[in-house]
Amino acid sequence: MATDTRDQVNPVRINLYSDTQTLPTPEMRQVMAAAPVGDEQTFDDPSVNALCGRVAALLGKEAAVFLPSGTMCNEIAIRVHCRPGDEVIAEASCHILNFEGGGPAALSGVQIAPLPGRRGVFSADQARAAIRDTHRYAPRSALLEVENTANMGGGTVWPLADVRAVTEVARTHGLATHLDGARLPNAVVASGVSAAAYADGFDSAWIDLSKGLGCPVGAVLAGSSSFIDEAWRWKQRMGGAMRQAGILAAAGLHGLDHHWDRLAEDHAHAALLADGLAELKGFVVEPCETNILFFDVGNTGHSAADVAARAGAAGLRIGAMGATRMRAVTHLDVSRTDCQEAVRILAEVTA
Ligand SMILES: *Cc1c(COP(=O)(O)O)cnc(C)c1O
Protein backbone atom coordinates (compact mmCIF):
# COMPACT_ATOMS: atom_id res chain seq x y z
CA MET A 1 0.00 0.00 0.00
CA ALA A 2 1.06 3.64 -0.25
CA THR A 3 3.71 4.93 2.11
CA ASP A 4 3.99 8.31 3.70
CA THR A 5 7.27 9.47 5.18
CA ARG A 6 6.21 13.06 5.68
CA ASP A 7 4.65 12.80 9.08
CA GLN A 8 7.93 13.49 10.86
CA VAL A 9 7.94 16.95 9.30
CA ASN A 10 4.19 17.55 9.23
CA PRO A 11 2.37 16.02 12.17
CA VAL A 12 -0.75 14.09 11.17
CA ARG A 13 -3.83 15.78 12.58
CA ILE A 14 -6.41 13.65 10.78
CA ASN A 15 -5.57 10.07 9.92
CA LEU A 16 -7.80 8.50 7.28
CA TYR A 17 -5.04 6.21 6.04
CA SER A 18 -6.42 3.02 7.59
CA ASP A 19 -8.41 1.72 10.55
CA THR A 20 -5.19 -0.04 11.60
CA GLN A 21 -3.91 3.38 12.73
CA THR A 22 -6.05 3.52 15.88
CA LEU A 23 -4.20 3.90 19.16
CA PRO A 24 -5.32 1.89 22.20
CA THR A 25 -7.62 3.98 24.40
CA PRO A 26 -6.69 4.69 28.05
CA GLU A 27 -9.43 2.22 29.14
CA MET A 28 -8.01 -0.45 26.84
CA ARG A 29 -4.52 0.10 28.23
CA GLN A 30 -5.91 -0.28 31.75
CA VAL A 31 -7.57 -3.63 31.08
CA MET A 32 -4.40 -4.81 29.33
CA ALA A 33 -2.27 -3.89 32.33
CA ALA A 34 -4.66 -5.66 34.71
CA ALA A 35 -5.25 -8.77 32.55
CA PRO A 36 -4.97 -12.21 34.19
CA VAL A 37 -2.28 -14.05 32.21
CA GLY A 38 -0.46 -17.38 31.92
CA ASP A 39 1.32 -19.39 29.23
CA GLU A 40 -1.02 -19.54 26.25
CA GLN A 41 0.90 -22.48 24.77
CA THR A 42 -0.20 -24.71 27.63
CA PHE A 43 -3.71 -23.15 27.57
CA ASP A 44 -3.02 -21.52 30.94
CA ASP A 45 -3.76 -17.96 29.91
CA PRO A 46 -7.29 -17.17 31.12
CA SER A 47 -7.58 -14.04 28.97
CA VAL A 48 -6.56 -15.85 25.78
CA ASN A 49 -8.90 -18.74 26.63
CA ALA A 50 -11.77 -16.30 27.22
CA LEU A 51 -11.12 -14.48 23.95
CA CYS A 52 -10.97 -17.71 21.92
CA GLY A 53 -14.17 -19.01 23.53
CA ARG A 54 -15.87 -15.71 22.88
CA VAL A 55 -14.92 -15.52 19.19
CA ALA A 56 -15.69 -19.21 18.55
CA ALA A 57 -19.21 -18.62 19.92
CA LEU A 58 -19.58 -15.37 18.00
CA LEU A 59 -18.72 -17.12 14.72
CA GLY A 60 -20.69 -20.28 15.59
CA LYS A 61 -17.61 -22.52 15.48
CA GLU A 62 -16.30 -25.23 17.85
CA ALA A 63 -12.95 -23.64 18.60
CA ALA A 64 -10.65 -20.71 17.92
CA VAL A 65 -6.98 -19.76 18.09
CA PHE A 66 -5.45 -16.37 18.90
CA LEU A 67 -2.89 -15.22 16.32
CA PRO A 68 -0.62 -12.18 16.01
CA SER A 69 -2.25 -10.95 12.78
CA GLY A 70 -5.00 -11.41 10.27
CA THR A 71 -2.40 -12.26 7.66
CA MET A 72 -1.34 -15.24 9.76
CA CYS A 73 -5.01 -16.32 10.05
CA ASN A 74 -5.27 -16.37 6.25
CA GLU A 75 -1.91 -18.04 5.68
CA ILE A 76 -2.45 -20.75 8.28
CA ALA A 77 -5.99 -21.46 7.05
CA ILE A 78 -4.76 -21.83 3.47
CA ARG A 79 -1.95 -24.11 4.67
CA VAL A 80 -4.38 -26.33 6.58
CA HIS A 81 -7.00 -26.52 3.82
CA CYS A 82 -4.65 -27.00 0.84
CA ARG A 83 -1.74 -29.05 -0.48
CA PRO A 84 1.03 -27.69 -2.75
CA GLY A 85 -0.24 -27.42 -6.34
CA ASP A 86 -3.81 -26.72 -5.27
CA GLU A 87 -5.83 -23.74 -6.41
CA VAL A 88 -7.74 -21.22 -4.29
CA ILE A 89 -10.74 -19.42 -5.81
CA ALA A 90 -11.00 -15.81 -4.67
CA GLU A 91 -11.91 -12.35 -5.94
CA ALA A 92 -9.16 -10.56 -7.89
CA SER A 93 -8.74 -7.64 -5.48
CA CYS A 94 -8.50 -9.87 -2.38
CA HIS A 95 -5.95 -9.43 0.41
CA ILE A 96 -4.45 -12.95 0.12
CA LEU A 97 -3.51 -12.27 -3.52
CA ASN A 98 -2.37 -8.66 -3.29
CA PHE A 99 -1.17 -7.81 0.20
CA GLU A 100 0.37 -10.88 1.83
CA GLY A 101 3.76 -10.91 0.15
CA GLY A 102 2.92 -13.89 -2.06
CA GLY A 103 2.29 -15.91 1.11
CA PRO A 104 -0.08 -18.48 -0.43
CA ALA A 105 2.59 -19.36 -3.03
CA ALA A 106 5.58 -19.10 -0.68
CA LEU A 107 4.13 -20.84 2.37
CA SER A 108 1.53 -23.23 0.94
CA GLY A 109 2.63 -23.73 -2.68
CA VAL A 110 -0.84 -22.87 -3.95
CA GLN A 111 -2.00 -20.67 -6.79
CA ILE A 112 -5.00 -18.37 -6.75
CA ALA A 113 -7.67 -18.24 -9.46
CA PRO A 114 -8.72 -14.56 -9.35
CA LEU A 115 -12.37 -13.89 -10.22
CA PRO A 116 -13.27 -10.44 -11.56
CA GLY A 117 -16.00 -9.45 -9.13
CA ARG A 118 -18.23 -6.43 -8.74
CA ARG A 119 -16.86 -4.29 -5.90
CA GLY A 120 -15.13 -7.38 -4.47
CA VAL A 121 -18.19 -9.64 -4.70
CA PHE A 122 -18.40 -12.59 -7.10
CA SER A 123 -21.33 -14.79 -8.07
CA ALA A 124 -22.15 -18.47 -7.64
CA ASP A 125 -22.00 -18.86 -11.43
CA GLN A 126 -18.48 -17.40 -11.48
CA ALA A 127 -17.43 -19.74 -8.67
CA ARG A 128 -18.94 -22.75 -10.44
CA ALA A 129 -17.20 -21.87 -13.71
CA ALA A 130 -13.83 -21.54 -11.92
CA ILE A 131 -13.93 -25.02 -10.39
CA ARG A 132 -11.65 -27.32 -12.39
CA ASP A 133 -12.55 -30.70 -13.78
CA THR A 134 -10.75 -33.49 -11.97
CA HIS A 135 -7.88 -34.23 -14.32
CA ARG A 136 -4.15 -34.66 -13.96
CA TYR A 137 -3.56 -31.66 -16.24
CA ALA A 138 -5.44 -29.30 -13.94
CA PRO A 139 -4.63 -27.95 -10.49
CA ARG A 140 -6.98 -29.26 -7.83
CA SER A 141 -9.63 -26.71 -6.86
CA ALA A 142 -9.29 -26.96 -3.09
CA LEU A 143 -10.54 -23.81 -1.39
CA LEU A 144 -12.98 -20.96 -1.95
CA GLU A 145 -12.27 -17.69 -0.14
CA VAL A 146 -14.59 -14.74 0.55
CA GLU A 147 -13.55 -11.35 1.95
CA ASN A 148 -16.33 -9.61 3.91
CA THR A 149 -16.25 -6.65 3.90
CA ALA A 150 -14.29 -6.55 0.65
CA ASN A 151 -11.55 -4.01 1.34
CA MET A 152 -10.38 -2.99 -2.15
CA GLY A 153 -13.90 -3.50 -3.48
CA GLY A 154 -14.84 -0.45 -1.41
CA GLY A 155 -15.61 -1.83 2.05
CA THR A 156 -18.38 -3.80 0.37
CA VAL A 157 -20.83 -5.81 2.46
CA TRP A 158 -21.55 -9.21 0.93
CA PRO A 159 -25.30 -9.89 0.79
CA LEU A 160 -25.98 -13.01 2.88
CA ALA A 161 -27.74 -14.69 -0.06
CA ASP A 162 -24.58 -14.34 -2.19
CA VAL A 163 -22.40 -15.74 0.60
CA ARG A 164 -24.74 -18.73 0.94
CA ALA A 165 -24.80 -19.27 -2.83
CA VAL A 166 -21.00 -19.32 -3.31
CA THR A 167 -20.30 -21.48 -0.23
CA GLU A 168 -23.00 -23.90 -1.38
CA VAL A 169 -21.28 -24.24 -4.78
CA ALA A 170 -17.97 -24.92 -3.01
CA ARG A 171 -19.51 -27.50 -0.71
CA THR A 172 -21.25 -29.30 -3.59
CA HIS A 173 -17.92 -29.65 -5.38
CA GLY A 174 -15.95 -30.72 -2.30
CA LEU A 175 -13.97 -27.49 -1.82
CA ALA A 176 -13.16 -26.15 1.63
CA THR A 177 -14.33 -22.59 2.42
CA HIS A 178 -12.57 -19.74 4.21
CA LEU A 179 -13.88 -16.33 5.31
CA ASP A 180 -11.45 -13.42 5.55
CA GLY A 181 -13.41 -11.46 8.15
CA ALA A 182 -10.82 -8.75 8.80
CA ARG A 183 -13.79 -6.36 8.78
CA LEU A 184 -16.64 -8.81 9.41
CA PRO A 185 -17.72 -6.65 12.41
CA ASN A 186 -18.33 -3.78 9.97
CA ALA A 187 -20.39 -6.05 7.72
CA VAL A 188 -22.44 -7.20 10.73
CA VAL A 189 -23.10 -3.68 12.00
CA ALA A 190 -23.95 -2.36 8.52
CA SER A 191 -26.26 -5.23 7.52
CA GLY A 192 -27.77 -6.46 10.78
CA VAL A 193 -26.82 -10.03 9.76
CA SER A 194 -25.16 -11.86 12.67
CA ALA A 195 -21.51 -12.86 12.54
CA ALA A 196 -22.54 -16.51 13.01
CA ALA A 197 -24.96 -16.34 10.06
CA TYR A 198 -22.23 -14.86 7.87
CA ALA A 199 -19.69 -17.48 9.01
CA ASP A 200 -22.13 -20.38 8.76
CA GLY A 201 -21.15 -21.77 5.35
CA PHE A 202 -17.41 -21.55 6.05
CA ASP A 203 -15.00 -24.16 7.40
CA SER A 204 -12.82 -21.38 8.80
CA ALA A 205 -13.43 -17.72 9.61
CA TRP A 206 -11.60 -14.98 11.47
CA ILE A 207 -11.93 -11.42 12.69
CA ASP A 208 -9.23 -8.83 13.12
CA LEU A 209 -8.85 -7.08 16.46
CA SER A 210 -6.47 -4.40 15.18
CA LYS A 211 -8.83 -2.76 12.67
CA GLY A 212 -12.20 -1.29 13.64
CA LEU A 213 -12.10 -2.85 17.12
CA GLY A 214 -9.10 -0.67 17.92
CA CYS A 215 -6.63 -3.16 19.47
CA PRO A 216 -2.88 -2.83 19.05
CA VAL A 217 -2.29 -6.46 17.94
CA GLY A 218 -4.13 -9.65 17.11
CA ALA A 219 -6.73 -11.64 15.24
CA VAL A 220 -8.76 -14.75 16.07
CA LEU A 221 -9.25 -17.70 13.69
CA ALA A 222 -12.16 -20.10 14.27
CA GLY A 223 -13.29 -23.45 12.90
CA SER A 224 -13.93 -27.05 13.89
CA SER A 225 -11.87 -28.52 16.74
CA SER A 226 -9.82 -30.61 14.32
CA PHE A 227 -9.18 -27.57 12.08
CA ILE A 228 -8.00 -25.55 15.08
CA ASP A 229 -5.74 -28.42 16.25
CA GLU A 230 -4.03 -28.29 12.84
CA ALA A 231 -3.96 -24.47 12.88
CA TRP A 232 -2.16 -24.67 16.26
CA ARG A 233 0.47 -26.95 14.73
CA TRP A 234 1.16 -24.27 12.06
CA LYS A 235 1.04 -21.46 14.61
CA GLN A 236 3.80 -23.32 16.50
CA ARG A 237 5.82 -24.05 13.37
CA MET A 238 5.61 -20.51 12.03
CA GLY A 239 6.64 -19.03 15.36
CA GLY A 240 3.27 -17.50 16.15
CA ALA A 241 2.87 -19.29 19.48
CA MET A 242 3.15 -16.69 22.23
CA ARG A 243 3.39 -16.81 26.04
CA GLN A 244 1.53 -14.34 28.31
CA ALA A 245 -0.52 -13.19 25.34
CA GLY A 246 -3.43 -12.40 27.66
CA ILE A 247 -2.14 -8.82 27.77
CA LEU A 248 -3.16 -8.64 24.09
CA ALA A 249 -6.25 -10.84 24.38
CA ALA A 250 -7.61 -8.54 27.10
CA ALA A 251 -7.52 -5.70 24.58
CA GLY A 252 -9.51 -7.94 22.22
CA LEU A 253 -12.17 -8.65 24.83
CA HIS A 254 -12.38 -4.93 25.59
CA GLY A 255 -12.71 -4.14 21.87
CA LEU A 256 -15.50 -6.70 21.45
CA ASP A 257 -17.35 -5.24 24.46
CA HIS A 258 -16.90 -1.55 23.77
CA HIS A 259 -15.92 -0.93 20.15
CA TRP A 260 -18.28 -3.18 18.19
CA ASP A 261 -21.58 -1.25 18.19
CA ARG A 262 -19.78 2.07 17.73
CA LEU A 263 -18.64 0.96 14.26
CA ALA A 264 -21.97 2.49 13.17
CA GLU A 265 -20.39 5.89 13.94
CA ASP A 266 -17.49 5.10 11.62
CA HIS A 267 -19.98 4.20 8.90
CA ALA A 268 -21.90 7.46 9.42
CA HIS A 269 -18.62 9.40 9.29
CA ALA A 270 -17.60 7.71 6.03
CA ALA A 271 -21.02 8.54 4.55
CA LEU A 272 -20.56 12.16 5.60
CA LEU A 273 -17.16 12.18 3.91
CA ALA A 274 -18.69 10.65 0.76
CA ASP A 275 -21.38 13.34 0.61
CA GLY A 276 -18.82 16.10 1.14
CA LEU A 277 -16.37 14.81 -1.47
CA ALA A 278 -19.14 14.24 -4.03
CA GLU A 279 -19.67 18.02 -3.99
CA LEU A 280 -16.05 18.76 -4.91
CA LYS A 281 -15.09 19.55 -8.48
CA GLY A 282 -13.46 16.63 -10.29
CA PHE A 283 -14.06 14.05 -7.53
CA VAL A 284 -15.78 10.80 -8.50
CA VAL A 285 -16.90 9.04 -5.33
CA GLU A 286 -17.58 5.29 -5.19
CA PRO A 287 -20.55 3.93 -3.21
CA CYS A 288 -19.88 3.95 0.54
CA GLU A 289 -21.27 0.99 2.53
CA THR A 290 -19.14 0.86 5.68
CA ASN A 291 -16.00 2.65 6.93
CA ILE A 292 -14.04 2.54 3.67
CA LEU A 293 -14.46 5.14 0.95
CA PHE A 294 -12.75 5.09 -2.43
CA PHE A 295 -12.78 8.04 -4.77
CA ASP A 296 -11.08 9.10 -7.98
CA VAL A 297 -9.29 12.42 -8.41
CA GLY A 298 -8.30 12.02 -12.07
CA ASN A 299 -10.66 14.79 -13.20
CA THR A 300 -9.06 17.31 -10.82
CA GLY A 301 -5.90 17.15 -12.94
CA HIS A 302 -3.92 15.76 -9.98
CA SER A 303 -2.55 12.27 -9.41
CA ALA A 304 -3.53 10.37 -6.26
CA ALA A 305 0.08 10.53 -5.05
CA ASP A 306 0.10 14.29 -5.53
CA VAL A 307 -3.17 14.79 -3.63
CA ALA A 308 -1.91 12.50 -0.83
CA ALA A 309 1.33 14.50 -0.57
CA ARG A 310 -0.44 17.87 -0.53
CA ALA A 311 -3.01 16.64 1.99
CA GLY A 312 -0.17 15.25 4.12
CA ALA A 313 1.48 18.65 4.19
CA ALA A 314 -1.82 20.05 5.47
CA GLY A 315 -2.05 17.45 8.25
CA LEU A 316 -4.37 14.92 6.57
CA ARG A 317 -3.00 11.43 6.01
CA ILE A 318 -4.87 9.56 3.28
CA GLY A 319 -4.05 6.65 0.97
CA ALA A 320 -3.16 6.77 -2.73
CA MET A 321 -4.27 3.35 -3.99
CA GLY A 322 -3.64 3.71 -7.71
CA ALA A 323 -2.74 6.38 -10.27
CA THR A 324 -5.84 8.43 -9.47
CA ARG A 325 -7.80 6.25 -7.00
CA MET A 326 -7.67 7.17 -3.31
CA ARG A 327 -8.92 5.56 -0.11
CA ALA A 328 -10.18 7.10 3.12
CA VAL A 329 -10.93 4.89 6.13
CA THR A 330 -12.81 6.06 9.22
CA HIS A 331 -12.18 4.61 12.69
CA LEU A 332 -12.11 5.13 16.45
CA ASP A 333 -9.76 8.10 16.26
CA VAL A 334 -11.66 10.03 13.55
CA SER A 335 -14.45 12.40 14.56
CA ARG A 336 -17.26 13.99 12.57
CA THR A 337 -15.39 17.30 12.68
CA ASP A 338 -12.26 15.56 11.36
CA CYS A 339 -14.27 14.38 8.34
CA GLN A 340 -15.58 17.89 7.65
CA GLU A 341 -12.03 19.24 7.96
CA ALA A 342 -10.74 16.48 5.64
CA VAL A 343 -13.22 17.55 2.93
CA ARG A 344 -12.07 21.16 3.35
CA ILE A 345 -8.39 20.15 3.01
CA LEU A 346 -9.04 18.00 -0.07
CA ALA A 347 -10.99 20.86 -1.69
CA GLU A 348 -8.12 23.22 -0.96
CA VAL A 349 -5.30 21.00 -2.24
CA THR A 350 -7.12 20.19 -5.51
CA ALA A 351 -8.37 23.73 -6.20
C1 LIG B 1 -5.93 -5.97 7.07
C2 LIG B 1 -6.46 -7.13 6.29
C3 LIG B 1 -5.89 -8.39 6.43
C4 LIG B 1 -4.64 -8.65 7.24
O1 LIG B 1 -4.79 -8.37 8.58
P1 LIG B 1 -3.50 -7.95 9.46
O2 LIG B 1 -4.00 -8.07 10.85
O3 LIG B 1 -3.15 -6.55 9.05
O4 LIG B 1 -2.42 -8.92 9.14
C5 LIG B 1 -6.46 -9.43 5.76
N1 LIG B 1 -7.55 -9.25 4.99
C6 LIG B 1 -8.12 -8.05 4.82
C7 LIG B 1 -9.34 -7.92 3.98
C8 LIG B 1 -7.58 -6.94 5.46
O5 LIG B 1 -8.13 -5.73 5.26
PDB file of N, CA and C and ligand atoms in Angstrom, residues 1 18-20 67-74 93-96 99-100 145-152 180-183 206-211 217-219 292 327, ligand 1:
ATOM      1  N   MET A   1       0.849  -1.184   0.000  1.00  0.00           N
ATOM      2  CA  MET A   1       0.000   0.000   0.000  1.00  0.00           C
ATOM      3  C   MET A   1       0.893   1.245   0.000  1.00  0.00           C
ATOM      4  N   SER A  18      -5.899   4.375   7.381  1.00  0.00           N
ATOM      5  CA  SER A  18      -6.420   3.020   7.594  1.00  0.00           C
ATOM      6  C   SER A  18      -6.987   2.917   9.004  1.00  0.00           C
ATOM      7  N   ASP A  19      -7.905   1.963   9.198  1.00  0.00           N
ATOM      8  CA  ASP A  19      -8.412   1.718  10.550  1.00  0.00           C
ATOM      9  C   ASP A  19      -7.416   0.916  11.391  1.00  0.00           C
ATOM     10  N   THR A  20      -6.267   0.585  10.809  1.00  0.00           N
ATOM     11  CA  THR A  20      -5.191  -0.035  11.603  1.00  0.00           C
ATOM     12  C   THR A  20      -4.414   1.015  12.384  1.00  0.00           C
ATOM     13  N   LEU A  67      -4.085 -15.373  17.150  1.00  0.00           N
ATOM     14  CA  LEU A  67      -2.892 -15.220  16.321  1.00  0.00           C
ATOM     15  C   LEU A  67      -2.431 -13.762  16.297  1.00  0.00           C
ATOM     16  N   PRO A  68      -1.151 -13.545  15.993  1.00  0.00           N
ATOM     17  CA  PRO A  68      -0.621 -12.178  16.007  1.00  0.00           C
ATOM     18  C   PRO A  68      -1.233 -11.262  14.946  1.00  0.00           C
ATOM     19  N   SER A  69      -1.727 -11.829  13.842  1.00  0.00           N
ATOM     20  CA  SER A  69      -2.247 -10.948  12.780  1.00  0.00           C
ATOM     21  C   SER A  69      -3.286 -11.664  11.933  1.00  0.00           C
ATOM     22  N   GLY A  70      -4.037 -10.855  11.207  1.00  0.00           N
ATOM     23  CA  GLY A  70      -4.996 -11.405  10.266  1.00  0.00           C
ATOM     24  C   GLY A  70      -4.302 -12.130   9.124  1.00  0.00           C
ATOM     25  N   THR A  71      -3.167 -11.597   8.717  1.00  0.00           N
ATOM     26  CA  THR A  71      -2.403 -12.255   7.657  1.00  0.00           C
ATOM     27  C   THR A  71      -2.064 -13.686   8.064  1.00  0.00           C
ATOM     28  N   MET A  72      -1.667 -13.877   9.317  1.00  0.00           N
ATOM     29  CA  MET A  72      -1.338 -15.235   9.761  1.00  0.00           C
ATOM     30  C   MET A  72      -2.589 -16.124   9.795  1.00  0.00           C
ATOM     31  N   CYS A  73      -3.752 -15.542  10.105  1.00  0.00           N
ATOM     32  CA  CYS A  73      -5.006 -16.318  10.046  1.00  0.00           C
ATOM     33  C   CYS A  73      -5.215 -16.840   8.627  1.00  0.00           C
ATOM     34  N   ASN A  74      -5.082 -15.958   7.638  1.00  0.00           N
ATOM     35  CA  ASN A  74      -5.274 -16.375   6.250  1.00  0.00           C
ATOM     36  C   ASN A  74      -4.243 -17.426   5.843  1.00  0.00           C
ATOM     37  N   SER A  93      -9.316  -8.708  -6.297  1.00  0.00           N
ATOM     38  CA  SER A  93      -8.735  -7.638  -5.479  1.00  0.00           C
ATOM     39  C   SER A  93      -8.443  -8.080  -4.042  1.00  0.00           C
ATOM     40  N   CYS A  94      -8.561  -9.387  -3.771  1.00  0.00           N
ATOM     41  CA  CYS A  94      -8.503  -9.867  -2.377  1.00  0.00           C
ATOM     42  C   CYS A  94      -7.130  -9.681  -1.720  1.00  0.00           C
ATOM     43  N   HIS A  95      -7.164  -9.647  -0.396  1.00  0.00           N
ATOM     44  CA  HIS A  95      -5.953  -9.429   0.407  1.00  0.00           C
ATOM     45  C   HIS A  95      -4.940 -10.546   0.231  1.00  0.00           C
ATOM     46  N   ILE A  96      -5.396 -11.812   0.204  1.00  0.00           N
ATOM     47  CA  ILE A  96      -4.449 -12.945   0.118  1.00  0.00           C
ATOM     48  C   ILE A  96      -3.637 -12.897  -1.173  1.00  0.00           C
ATOM     49  N   PHE A  99      -1.796  -8.512  -0.926  1.00  0.00           N
ATOM     50  CA  PHE A  99      -1.174  -7.815   0.202  1.00  0.00           C
ATOM     51  C   PHE A  99      -0.525  -8.744   1.224  1.00  0.00           C
ATOM     52  N   GLU A 100      -0.232  -9.983   0.842  1.00  0.00           N
ATOM     53  CA  GLU A 100       0.368 -10.883   1.828  1.00  0.00           C
ATOM     54  C   GLU A 100       1.724 -11.398   1.358  1.00  0.00           C
ATOM     55  N   GLU A 145     -12.463 -18.727  -1.154  1.00  0.00           N
ATOM     56  CA  GLU A 145     -12.268 -17.695  -0.145  1.00  0.00           C
ATOM     57  C   GLU A 145     -13.154 -16.490  -0.419  1.00  0.00           C
ATOM     58  N   VAL A 146     -13.759 -15.950   0.639  1.00  0.00           N
ATOM     59  CA  VAL A 146     -14.591 -14.745   0.548  1.00  0.00           C
ATOM     60  C   VAL A 146     -14.035 -13.706   1.516  1.00  0.00           C
ATOM     61  N   GLU A 147     -14.003 -12.460   1.087  1.00  0.00           N
ATOM     62  CA  GLU A 147     -13.550 -11.352   1.948  1.00  0.00           C
ATOM     63  C   GLU A 147     -14.758 -10.463   2.248  1.00  0.00           C
ATOM     64  N   ASN A 148     -15.123 -10.348   3.521  1.00  0.00           N
ATOM     65  CA  ASN A 148     -16.334  -9.610   3.906  1.00  0.00           C
ATOM     66  C   ASN A 148     -16.067  -8.794   5.175  1.00  0.00           C
ATOM     67  N   THR A 149     -16.026  -7.459   5.069  1.00  0.00           N
ATOM     68  CA  THR A 149     -16.254  -6.651   3.901  1.00  0.00           C
ATOM     69  C   THR A 149     -15.071  -6.799   2.932  1.00  0.00           C
ATOM     70  N   ALA A 150     -15.340  -6.491   1.657  1.00  0.00           N
ATOM     71  CA  ALA A 150     -14.286  -6.546   0.652  1.00  0.00           C
ATOM     72  C   ALA A 150     -13.560  -5.203   0.650  1.00  0.00           C
ATOM     73  N   ASN A 151     -12.326  -5.229   1.125  1.00  0.00           N
ATOM     74  CA  ASN A 151     -11.549  -4.011   1.342  1.00  0.00           C
ATOM     75  C   ASN A 151     -11.390  -3.194   0.057  1.00  0.00           C
ATOM     76  N   MET A 152     -10.661  -3.752  -0.924  1.00  0.00           N
ATOM     77  CA  MET A 152     -10.382  -2.995  -2.148  1.00  0.00           C
ATOM     78  C   MET A 152     -11.611  -2.862  -3.037  1.00  0.00           C
ATOM     79  N   ASP A 180     -12.319 -14.488   5.060  1.00  0.00           N
ATOM     80  CA  ASP A 180     -11.450 -13.421   5.548  1.00  0.00           C
ATOM     81  C   ASP A 180     -12.374 -12.358   6.137  1.00  0.00           C
ATOM     82  N   GLY A 181     -12.507 -12.385   7.456  1.00  0.00           N
ATOM     83  CA  GLY A 181     -13.411 -11.460   8.145  1.00  0.00           C
ATOM     84  C   GLY A 181     -12.661 -10.345   8.844  1.00  0.00           C
ATOM     85  N   ALA A 182     -11.577  -9.872   8.221  1.00  0.00           N
ATOM     86  CA  ALA A 182     -10.818  -8.754   8.802  1.00  0.00           C
ATOM     87  C   ALA A 182     -11.789  -7.672   9.275  1.00  0.00           C
ATOM     88  N   ARG A 183     -12.786  -7.375   8.415  1.00  0.00           N
ATOM     89  CA  ARG A 183     -13.793  -6.364   8.778  1.00  0.00           C
ATOM     90  C   ARG A 183     -15.196  -6.959   8.830  1.00  0.00           C
ATOM     91  N   TRP A 206     -12.336 -15.739  10.444  1.00  0.00           N
ATOM     92  CA  TRP A 206     -11.597 -14.984  11.472  1.00  0.00           C
ATOM     93  C   TRP A 206     -12.028 -13.533  11.492  1.00  0.00           C
ATOM     94  N   ILE A 207     -11.748 -12.873  12.607  1.00  0.00           N
ATOM     95  CA  ILE A 207     -11.932 -11.422  12.693  1.00  0.00           C
ATOM     96  C   ILE A 207     -10.632 -10.785  13.171  1.00  0.00           C
ATOM     97  N   ASP A 208     -10.414  -9.580  12.704  1.00  0.00           N
ATOM     98  CA  ASP A 208      -9.231  -8.827  13.122  1.00  0.00           C
ATOM     99  C   ASP A 208      -9.582  -8.006  14.355  1.00  0.00           C
ATOM    100  N   LEU A 209      -8.645  -7.931  15.291  1.00  0.00           N
ATOM    101  CA  LEU A 209      -8.849  -7.083  16.465  1.00  0.00           C
ATOM    102  C   LEU A 209      -8.228  -5.708  16.255  1.00  0.00           C
ATOM    103  N   SER A 210      -7.271  -5.633  15.323  1.00  0.00           N
ATOM    104  CA  SER A 210      -6.473  -4.404  15.179  1.00  0.00           C
ATOM    105  C   SER A 210      -6.994  -3.463  14.106  1.00  0.00           C
ATOM    106  N   LYS A 211      -8.219  -3.699  13.628  1.00  0.00           N
ATOM    107  CA  LYS A 211      -8.825  -2.756  12.671  1.00  0.00           C
ATOM    108  C   LYS A 211      -9.893  -1.957  13.425  1.00  0.00           C
ATOM    109  N   VAL A 217      -2.817  -5.223  18.566  1.00  0.00           N
ATOM    110  CA  VAL A 217      -2.295  -6.457  17.936  1.00  0.00           C
ATOM    111  C   VAL A 217      -3.360  -7.535  17.993  1.00  0.00           C
ATOM    112  N   GLY A 218      -3.416  -8.385  16.956  1.00  0.00           N
ATOM    113  CA  GLY A 218      -4.127  -9.649  17.113  1.00  0.00           C
ATOM    114  C   GLY A 218      -5.316  -9.887  16.216  1.00  0.00           C
ATOM    115  N   ALA A 219      -5.591 -11.177  16.014  1.00  0.00           N
ATOM    116  CA  ALA A 219      -6.734 -11.641  15.240  1.00  0.00           C
ATOM    117  C   ALA A 219      -7.086 -13.026  15.778  1.00  0.00           C
ATOM    118  N   ILE A 292     -15.043   2.342   4.706  1.00  0.00           N
ATOM    119  CA  ILE A 292     -14.038   2.538   3.669  1.00  0.00           C
ATOM    120  C   ILE A 292     -14.659   3.312   2.513  1.00  0.00           C
ATOM    121  N   ARG A 327      -8.101   6.234  -1.128  1.00  0.00           N
ATOM    122  CA  ARG A 327      -8.919   5.562  -0.113  1.00  0.00           C
ATOM    123  C   ARG A 327      -8.890   6.338   1.198  1.00  0.00           C
TER     124      ARG A 327
HETATM  125  C1  LIG B   1      -5.926  -5.975   7.069  1.00  0.00           C
HETATM  126  C2  LIG B   1      -6.455  -7.127   6.293  1.00  0.00           C
HETATM  127  C3  LIG B   1      -5.889  -8.395   6.434  1.00  0.00           C
HETATM  128  C4  LIG B   1      -4.639  -8.647   7.239  1.00  0.00           C
HETATM  129  O1  LIG B   1      -4.786  -8.369   8.580  1.00  0.00           O
HETATM  130  P1  LIG B   1      -3.499  -7.950   9.463  1.00  0.00           P
HETATM  131  O2  LIG B   1      -3.999  -8.070  10.853  1.00  0.00           O
HETATM  132  O3  LIG B   1      -3.155  -6.554   9.050  1.00  0.00           O
HETATM  133  O4  LIG B   1      -2.417  -8.915   9.137  1.00  0.00           O
HETATM  134  C5  LIG B   1      -6.464  -9.434   5.756  1.00  0.00           C
HETATM  135  N1  LIG B   1      -7.555  -9.250   4.990  1.00  0.00           N
HETATM  136  C6  LIG B   1      -8.123  -8.049   4.823  1.00  0.00           C
HETATM  137  C7  LIG B   1      -9.341  -7.916   3.982  1.00  0.00           C
HETATM  138  C8  LIG B   1      -7.584  -6.936   5.458  1.00  0.00           C
HETATM  139  O5  LIG B   1      -8.127  -5.731   5.262  1.00  0.00           O
END
